[in-house]
JSON list of C-alpha atoms in Angstrom, two decimals:
[
{"chain": "A", "resi": 778, "resn": "GLY", "atom": "CA", "xyz": [-19.43, -1.71, 1.79]},
{"chain": "A", "resi": 779, "resn": "GLN", "atom": "CA", "xyz": [-18.48, -3.20, -1.52]},
{"chain": "A", "resi": 780, "resn": "LYS", "atom": "CA", "xyz": [-18.21, -6.92, -2.00]},
{"chain": "A", "resi": 781, "resn": "VAL", "atom": "CA", "xyz": [-15.16, -8.13, -3.89]},
{"chain": "A", "resi": 782, "resn": "VAL", "atom": "CA", "xyz": [-15.21, -11.57, -5.47]},
{"chain": "A", "resi": 783, "resn": "ILE", "atom": "CA", "xyz": [-12.02, -13.18, -6.68]},
{"chain": "A", "resi": 784, "resn": "HIS", "atom": "CA", "xyz": [-11.90, -16.41, -8.64]},
{"chain": "A", "resi": 785, "resn": "SER", "atom": "CA", "xyz": [-8.55, -18.14, -8.44]},
{"chain": "A", "resi": 786, "resn": "VAL", "atom": "CA", "xyz": [-7.08, -21.40, -9.60]},
{"chain": "A", "resi": 787, "resn": "ARG", "atom": "CA", "xyz": [-3.83, -22.94, -8.33]},
{"chain": "A", "resi": 788, "resn": "ALA", "atom": "CA", "xyz": [-2.03, -26.06, -9.47]},
{"chain": "A", "resi": 789, "resn": "PHE", "atom": "CA", "xyz": [1.24, -27.61, -8.29]},
{"chain": "A", "resi": 790, "resn": "THR", "atom": "CA", "xyz": [3.39, -30.37, -9.70]},
{"chain": "A", "resi": 791, "resn": "THR", "atom": "CA", "xyz": [6.77, -31.90, -9.05]},
{"chain": "A", "resi": 792, "resn": "LEU", "atom": "CA", "xyz": [9.06, -34.29, -10.88]},
{"chain": "A", "resi": 793, "resn": "GLU", "atom": "CA", "xyz": [11.83, -36.29, -9.37]},
{"chain": "A", "resi": 794, "resn": "TRP", "atom": "CA", "xyz": [14.76, -37.84, -11.24]},
{"chain": "A", "resi": 795, "resn": "LYS", "atom": "CA", "xyz": [17.27, -40.26, -9.73]},
{"chain": "A", "resi": 796, "resn": "PRO", "atom": "CA", "xyz": [20.12, -40.84, -12.19]},
{"chain": "A", "resi": 797, "resn": "ASN", "atom": "CA", "xyz": [21.88, -42.99, -9.58]},
{"chain": "A", "resi": 798, "resn": "THR", "atom": "CA", "xyz": [21.71, -43.73, -5.83]},
{"chain": "A", "resi": 799, "resn": "GLN", "atom": "CA", "xyz": [23.75, -40.66, -4.89]},
{"chain": "A", "resi": 800, "resn": "ILE", "atom": "CA", "xyz": [21.82, -37.97, -6.78]},
{"chain": "A", "resi": 801, "resn": "VAL", "atom": "CA", "xyz": [18.20, -36.86, -6.67]},
{"chain": "A", "resi": 802, "resn": "VAL", "atom": "CA", "xyz": [16.96, -33.93, -8.73]},
{"chain": "A", "resi": 803, "resn": "ASN", "atom": "CA", "xyz": [13.57, -32.29, -8.10]},
{"chain": "A", "resi": 804, "resn": "VAL", "atom": "CA", "xyz": [11.88, -29.86, -10.44]},
{"chain": "A", "resi": 805, "resn": "GLY", "atom": "CA", "xyz": [8.47, -28.46, -9.71]},
{"chain": "A", "resi": 806, "resn": "GLY", "atom": "CA", "xyz": [6.35, -25.45, -9.59]},
{"chain": "A", "resi": 807, "resn": "SER", "atom": "CA", "xyz": [2.98, -23.91, -9.17]},
{"chain": "A", "resi": 808, "resn": "VAL", "atom": "CA", "xyz": [0.74, -22.05, -11.55]},
{"chain": "A", "resi": 809, "resn": "ASP", "atom": "CA", "xyz": [-1.57, -19.38, -10.17]},
{"chain": "A", "resi": 810, "resn": "TYR", "atom": "CA", "xyz": [-4.42, -17.71, -11.99]},
{"chain": "A", "resi": 811, "resn": "ASP", "atom": "CA", "xyz": [-6.48, -14.96, -10.44]},
{"chain": "A", "resi": 812, "resn": "ASP", "atom": "CA", "xyz": [-9.15, -13.20, -12.49]},
{"chain": "A", "resi": 813, "resn": "LEU", "atom": "CA", "xyz": [-9.01, -9.93, -10.53]},
{"chain": "A", "resi": 814, "resn": "LEU", "atom": "CA", "xyz": [-5.36, -9.29, -9.68]},
{"chain": "A", "resi": 815, "resn": "LEU", "atom": "CA", "xyz": [-3.02, -11.21, -11.95]},
{"chain": "A", "resi": 816, "resn": "ASP", "atom": "CA", "xyz": [-2.27, -10.58, -15.59]},
{"chain": "A", "resi": 817, "resn": "GLY", "atom": "CA", "xyz": [-2.89, -14.13, -16.75]},
{"chain": "A", "resi": 818, "resn": "ALA", "atom": "CA", "xyz": [-1.25, -17.18, -15.21]},
{"chain": "A", "resi": 819, "resn": "VAL", "atom": "CA", "xyz": [1.91, -16.83, -13.11]},
{"chain": "A", "resi": 820, "resn": "VAL", "atom": "CA", "xyz": [4.42, -19.69, -12.77]},
{"chain": "A", "resi": 821, "resn": "SER", "atom": "CA", "xyz": [6.53, -20.15, -9.65]},
{"chain": "A", "resi": 822, "resn": "PRO", "atom": "CA", "xyz": [9.35, -22.67, -10.25]},
{"chain": "A", "resi": 823, "resn": "ARG", "atom": "CA", "xyz": [11.37, -24.69, -7.76]},
{"chain": "A", "resi": 824, "resn": "MET", "atom": "CA", "xyz": [14.47, -26.75, -8.44]},
{"chain": "A", "resi": 825, "resn": "ALA", "atom": "CA", "xyz": [16.71, -28.72, -6.10]},
{"chain": "A", "resi": 826, "resn": "ALA", "atom": "CA", "xyz": [19.55, -31.21, -6.39]},
{"chain": "A", "resi": 827, "resn": "ASN", "atom": "CA", "xyz": [20.47, -33.55, -3.55]},
{"chain": "A", "resi": 828, "resn": "PHE", "atom": "CA", "xyz": [23.85, -35.24, -3.43]},
{"chain": "A", "resi": 829, "resn": "ARG", "atom": "CA", "xyz": [24.30, -38.14, -1.02]},
{"chain": "A", "resi": 830, "resn": "VAL", "atom": "CA", "xyz": [27.88, -37.78, 0.29]},
{"chain": "A", "resi": 831, "resn": "THR", "atom": "CA", "xyz": [27.61, -40.82, 2.58]},
{"chain": "A", "resi": 832, "resn": "PRO", "atom": "CA", "xyz": [24.66, -43.10, 3.46]},
{"chain": "A", "resi": 833, "resn": "SER", "atom": "CA", "xyz": [23.87, -40.69, 6.33]},
{"chain": "A", "resi": 834, "resn": "GLN", "atom": "CA", "xyz": [24.83, -37.29, 4.86]},
{"chain": "A", "resi": 835, "resn": "THR", "atom": "CA", "xyz": [23.29, -35.29, 2.01]},
{"chain": "A", "resi": 836, "resn": "VAL", "atom": "CA", "xyz": [24.11, -31.89, 0.52]},
{"chain": "A", "resi": 837, "resn": "ARG", "atom": "CA", "xyz": [21.42, -30.00, -1.41]},
{"chain": "A", "resi": 838, "resn": "PHE", "atom": "CA", "xyz": [21.35, -26.97, -3.64]},
{"chain": "A", "resi": 839, "resn": "GLY", "atom": "CA", "xyz": [18.07, -25.28, -4.35]},
{"chain": "A", "resi": 840, "resn": "PHE", "atom": "CA", "xyz": [16.39, -22.35, -6.11]},
{"chain": "A", "resi": 841, "resn": "SER", "atom": "CA", "xyz": [12.79, -21.16, -6.04]},
{"chain": "A", "resi": 842, "resn": "LYS", "atom": "CA", "xyz": [10.82, -18.20, -7.26]},
{"chain": "A", "resi": 843, "resn": "ALA", "atom": "CA", "xyz": [7.48, -17.25, -5.72]},
{"chain": "A", "resi": 844, "resn": "ILE", "atom": "CA", "xyz": [4.95, -14.49, -6.28]},
{"chain": "A", "resi": 845, "resn": "ARG", "atom": "CA", "xyz": [2.46, -12.75, -3.97]},
{"chain": "A", "resi": 846, "resn": "SER", "atom": "CA", "xyz": [-0.39, -11.06, -5.75]},
{"chain": "A", "resi": 847, "resn": "PRO", "atom": "CA", "xyz": [-1.70, -7.70, -4.57]},
{"chain": "A", "resi": 848, "resn": "ASP", "atom": "CA", "xyz": [-4.73, -8.25, -2.38]},
{"chain": "A", "resi": 849, "resn": "PRO", "atom": "CA", "xyz": [-7.99, -6.34, -2.78]},
{"chain": "A", "resi": 850, "resn": "LEU", "atom": "CA", "xyz": [-7.03, -4.00, 0.07]},
{"chain": "A", "resi": 851, "resn": "ALA", "atom": "CA", "xyz": [-4.02, -2.80, -1.92]},
{"chain": "A", "resi": 852, "resn": "GLU", "atom": "CA", "xyz": [-5.81, -2.73, -5.29]},
{"chain": "A", "resi": 853, "resn": "ALA", "atom": "CA", "xyz": [-8.97, -0.84, -4.35]},
{"chain": "A", "resi": 854, "resn": "SER", "atom": "CA", "xyz": [-9.90, -0.16, -0.76]},
{"chain": "A", "resi": 855, "resn": "TYR", "atom": "CA", "xyz": [-13.29, 1.01, 0.37]},
{"chain": "A", "resi": 856, "resn": "TRP", "atom": "CA", "xyz": [-13.09, 1.87, 4.04]},
{"chain": "A", "resi": 857, "resn": "SER", "atom": "CA", "xyz": [-15.53, 3.56, 6.35]},
{"chain": "A", "resi": 858, "resn": "TYR", "atom": "CA", "xyz": [-15.35, 4.91, 9.85]},
{"chain": "A", "resi": 859, "resn": "THR", "atom": "CA", "xyz": [-17.91, 6.39, 12.20]},
{"chain": "A", "resi": 860, "resn": "ALA", "atom": "CA", "xyz": [-17.33, 9.73, 13.93]},
{"chain": "A", "resi": 861, "resn": "ARG", "atom": "CA", "xyz": [-19.23, 9.97, 17.19]},
{"chain": "A", "resi": 862, "resn": "ASN", "atom": "CA", "xyz": [-20.02, 12.82, 19.58]},
{"chain": "A", "resi": 863, "resn": "ILE", "atom": "CA", "xyz": [-19.63, 15.46, 16.86]},
{"chain": "A", "resi": 864, "resn": "ASP", "atom": "CA", "xyz": [-19.71, 18.90, 18.41]},
{"chain": "A", "resi": 865, "resn": "PRO", "atom": "CA", "xyz": [-21.00, 21.12, 16.96]},
{"chain": "A", "resi": 866, "resn": "LEU", "atom": "CA", "xyz": [-23.56, 18.89, 15.32]},
{"chain": "A", "resi": 867, "resn": "TYR", "atom": "CA", "xyz": [-23.16, 18.13, 11.62]},
{"chain": "A", "resi": 868, "resn": "GLU", "atom": "CA", "xyz": [-26.51, 18.54, 9.80]},
{"chain": "A", "resi": 869, "resn": "GLY", "atom": "CA", "xyz": [-28.21, 18.08, 13.18]},
{"chain": "A", "resi": 870, "resn": "GLN", "atom": "CA", "xyz": [-26.45, 14.74, 13.94]},
{"chain": "A", "resi": 871, "resn": "SER", "atom": "CA", "xyz": [-23.79, 13.84, 16.48]},
{"chain": "A", "resi": 872, "resn": "THR", "atom": "CA", "xyz": [-22.81, 10.65, 14.64]},
{"chain": "A", "resi": 873, "resn": "ARG", "atom": "CA", "xyz": [-21.73, 10.48, 11.01]},
{"chain": "A", "resi": 874, "resn": "LEU", "atom": "CA", "xyz": [-20.44, 7.67, 8.77]},
{"chain": "A", "resi": 875, "resn": "TYR", "atom": "CA", "xyz": [-17.46, 8.65, 6.57]},
{"chain": "A", "resi": 876, "resn": "TYR", "atom": "CA", "xyz": [-16.12, 6.73, 3.62]},
{"chain": "A", "resi": 877, "resn": "ALA", "atom": "CA", "xyz": [-12.61, 6.68, 2.23]},
{"chain": "A", "resi": 878, "resn": "ARG", "atom": "CA", "xyz": [-11.50, 5.08, -1.00]},
{"chain": "A", "resi": 879, "resn": "THR", "atom": "CA", "xyz": [-7.90, 4.42, -1.89]},
{"chain": "A", "resi": 880, "resn": "GLN", "atom": "CA", "xyz": [-6.46, 3.70, -5.28]},
{"chain": "A", "resi": 881, "resn": "PRO", "atom": "CA", "xyz": [-2.89, 2.89, -6.25]},
{"chain": "A", "resi": 882, "resn": "LYS", "atom": "CA", "xyz": [-1.25, 5.38, -8.60]},
{"chain": "A", "resi": 883, "resn": "SER", "atom": "CA", "xyz": [-0.69, 2.64, -11.15]},
{"chain": "A", "resi": 884, "resn": "ASN", "atom": "CA", "xyz": [-1.42, -1.07, -11.50]},
{"chain": "A", "resi": 885, "resn": "LEU", "atom": "CA", "xyz": [0.41, -2.93, -8.78]},
{"chain": "A", "resi": 886, "resn": "GLN", "atom": "CA", "xyz": [2.65, -5.78, -9.73]},
{"chain": "A", "resi": 887, "resn": "SER", "atom": "CA", "xyz": [3.02, -9.06, -7.87]},
{"chain": "A", "resi": 888, "resn": "GLU", "atom": "CA", "xyz": [5.74, -9.19, -5.23]},
{"chain": "A", "resi": 889, "resn": "VAL", "atom": "CA", "xyz": [8.58, -11.54, -6.17]},
{"chain": "A", "resi": 890, "resn": "ILE", "atom": "CA", "xyz": [10.78, -13.70, -3.95]},
{"chain": "A", "resi": 891, "resn": "LYS", "atom": "CA", "xyz": [13.82, -15.52, -5.35]},
{"chain": "A", "resi": 892, "resn": "ALA", "atom": "CA", "xyz": [15.42, -17.92, -2.89]},
{"chain": "A", "resi": 893, "resn": "TYR", "atom": "CA", "xyz": [18.77, -19.70, -3.14]},
{"chain": "A", "resi": 894, "resn": "GLU", "atom": "CA", "xyz": [19.89, -22.30, -0.60]},
{"chain": "A", "resi": 895, "resn": "ILE", "atom": "CA", "xyz": [22.65, -24.73, 0.21]},
{"chain": "A", "resi": 896, "resn": "GLY", "atom": "CA", "xyz": [21.66, -27.37, 2.75]},
{"chain": "A", "resi": 897, "resn": "TYR", "atom": "CA", "xyz": [23.26, -30.12, 4.71]},
{"chain": "A", "resi": 898, "resn": "PHE", "atom": "CA", "xyz": [21.31, -33.06, 6.14]},
{"chain": "A", "resi": 899, "resn": "VAL", "atom": "CA", "xyz": [22.80, -35.65, 8.48]},
{"chain": "A", "resi": 900, "resn": "ASN", "atom": "CA", "xyz": [21.00, -38.63, 10.00]},
{"chain": "A", "resi": 901, "resn": "HIS", "atom": "CA", "xyz": [23.11, -41.03, 12.09]},
{"chain": "A", "resi": 902, "resn": "HIS", "atom": "CA", "xyz": [20.61, -43.66, 13.21]},
{"chain": "A", "resi": 903, "resn": "SER", "atom": "CA", "xyz": [23.07, -45.41, 15.52]},
{"chain": "A", "resi": 904, "resn": "SER", "atom": "CA", "xyz": [23.87, -42.25, 17.51]},
{"chain": "A", "resi": 905, "resn": "ARG", "atom": "CA", "xyz": [20.36, -40.77, 17.20]},
{"chain": "A", "resi": 906, "resn": "VAL", "atom": "CA", "xyz": [21.72, -37.57, 15.75]},
{"chain": "A", "resi": 907, "resn": "MET", "atom": "CA", "xyz": [19.76, -35.79, 13.04]},
{"chain": "A", "resi": 908, "resn": "ALA", "atom": "CA", "xyz": [20.25, -32.26, 11.74]},
{"chain": "A", "resi": 909, "resn": "ASP", "atom": "CA", "xyz": [19.11, -30.25, 8.73]},
{"chain": "A", "resi": 910, "resn": "VAL", "atom": "CA", "xyz": [20.94, -26.94, 8.23]},
{"chain": "A", "resi": 911, "resn": "ARG", "atom": "CA", "xyz": [20.59, -24.54, 5.38]},
{"chain": "A", "resi": 912, "resn": "VAL", "atom": "CA", "xyz": [22.33, -21.32, 4.30]},
{"chain": "A", "resi": 913, "resn": "PHE", "atom": "CA", "xyz": [20.10, -19.08, 2.24]},
{"chain": "A", "resi": 914, "resn": "HIS", "atom": "CA", "xyz": [19.78, -15.85, 0.33]},
{"chain": "A", "resi": 915, "resn": "GLU", "atom": "CA", "xyz": [16.34, -14.46, -0.48]},
{"chain": "A", "resi": 916, "resn": "ALA", "atom": "CA", "xyz": [15.81, -11.47, -2.74]},
{"chain": "A", "resi": 917, "resn": "LEU", "atom": "CA", "xyz": [12.39, -9.84, -2.33]},
{"chain": "A", "resi": 918, "resn": "THR", "atom": "CA", "xyz": [11.45, -7.27, -4.98]},
{"chain": "A", "resi": 919, "resn": "ASP", "atom": "CA", "xyz": [8.42, -5.19, -5.92]},
{"chain": "A", "resi": 920, "resn": "LEU", "atom": "CA", "xyz": [7.28, -5.20, -2.28]},
{"chain": "A", "resi": 921, "resn": "MET", "atom": "CA", "xyz": [4.17, -3.35, -1.21]},
{"chain": "A", "resi": 922, "resn": "SER", "atom": "CA", "xyz": [5.22, -2.03, 2.19]},
{"chain": "A", "resi": 923, "resn": "GLU", "atom": "CA", "xyz": [3.17, 1.06, 2.75]},
{"chain": "A", "resi": 924, "resn": "LYS", "atom": "CA", "xyz": [1.07, 1.08, 5.89]},
{"chain": "A", "resi": 925, "resn": "PRO", "atom": "CA", "xyz": [-2.68, 0.79, 5.19]},
{"chain": "A", "resi": 926, "resn": "GLN", "atom": "CA", "xyz": [-4.39, 3.95, 6.39]},
{"chain": "A", "resi": 927, "resn": "LEU", "atom": "CA", "xyz": [-7.60, 5.87, 5.68]},
{"chain": "A", "resi": 928, "resn": "SER", "atom": "CA", "xyz": [-6.04, 8.93, 4.13]},
{"chain": "A", "resi": 929, "resn": "HIS", "atom": "CA", "xyz": [-3.32, 9.08, 1.49]},
{"chain": "A", "resi": 930, "resn": "TYR", "atom": "CA", "xyz": [-2.93, 5.29, 1.16]},
{"chain": "A", "resi": 931, "resn": "GLU", "atom": "CA", "xyz": [-1.15, 4.94, -2.16]},
{"chain": "A", "resi": 932, "resn": "PRO", "atom": "CA", "xyz": [0.53, 1.54, -2.33]},
{"chain": "A", "resi": 933, "resn": "THR", "atom": "CA", "xyz": [3.43, 1.10, -4.70]},
{"chain": "A", "resi": 934, "resn": "ASN", "atom": "CA", "xyz": [5.92, -1.63, -5.66]},
{"chain": "A", "resi": 935, "resn": "ASP", "atom": "CA", "xyz": [8.88, 0.59, -4.66]},
{"chain": "A", "resi": 936, "resn": "ASN", "atom": "CA", "xyz": [10.30, -1.59, -1.89]},
{"chain": "A", "resi": 937, "resn": "ALA", "atom": "CA", "xyz": [12.81, -4.41, -1.80]},
{"chain": "A", "resi": 938, "resn": "ALA", "atom": "CA", "xyz": [14.74, -6.49, 0.77]},
{"chain": "A", "resi": 939, "resn": "ASP", "atom": "CA", "xyz": [17.50, -9.07, 0.84]},
{"chain": "A", "resi": 940, "resn": "LEU", "atom": "CA", "xyz": [17.46, -11.77, 3.51]},
{"chain": "A", "resi": 941, "resn": "ASN", "atom": "CA", "xyz": [20.49, -13.89, 4.32]},
{"chain": "A", "resi": 942, "resn": "GLY", "atom": "CA", "xyz": [20.65, -16.48, 7.03]},
{"chain": "A", "resi": 943, "resn": "ILE", "atom": "CA", "xyz": [21.28, -19.90, 8.46]},
{"chain": "A", "resi": 944, "resn": "GLU", "atom": "CA", "xyz": [18.51, -22.18, 9.75]}
]
């Protein structure tokens, strides 16, 4: 088999700003660098604003963007499999090792997730009630959804999905 070595660097930071006791704003993000798969550094931002409605209730609004780089399996796969009990024999052998190499039709892009949320947090200490509920929309684009297989594995970024929900 072929050994693939990937050197990657990741850094994350966050800043918090409290203009008053009712508002907290968070801005942060991560920077990813991968010498094999990414075209330079990729930034994934996250922003959120929390508004304290009462001492025990907070409403938040948030946005984040994330990436998922293609892995070596999608970029350049080198697979092998062994055929056993070959009948009739192949070159006098009943066992044979076969190799398959896959290659995407073009350079794959990173998958992208953009997430939007509205949340509600309540914490009533006296009644021992605590809840954190969020409504969200996530848009996933440039997805690589082809099933890995030995023959005709040609991954693309042609897939997308939208997720909506309540947690």
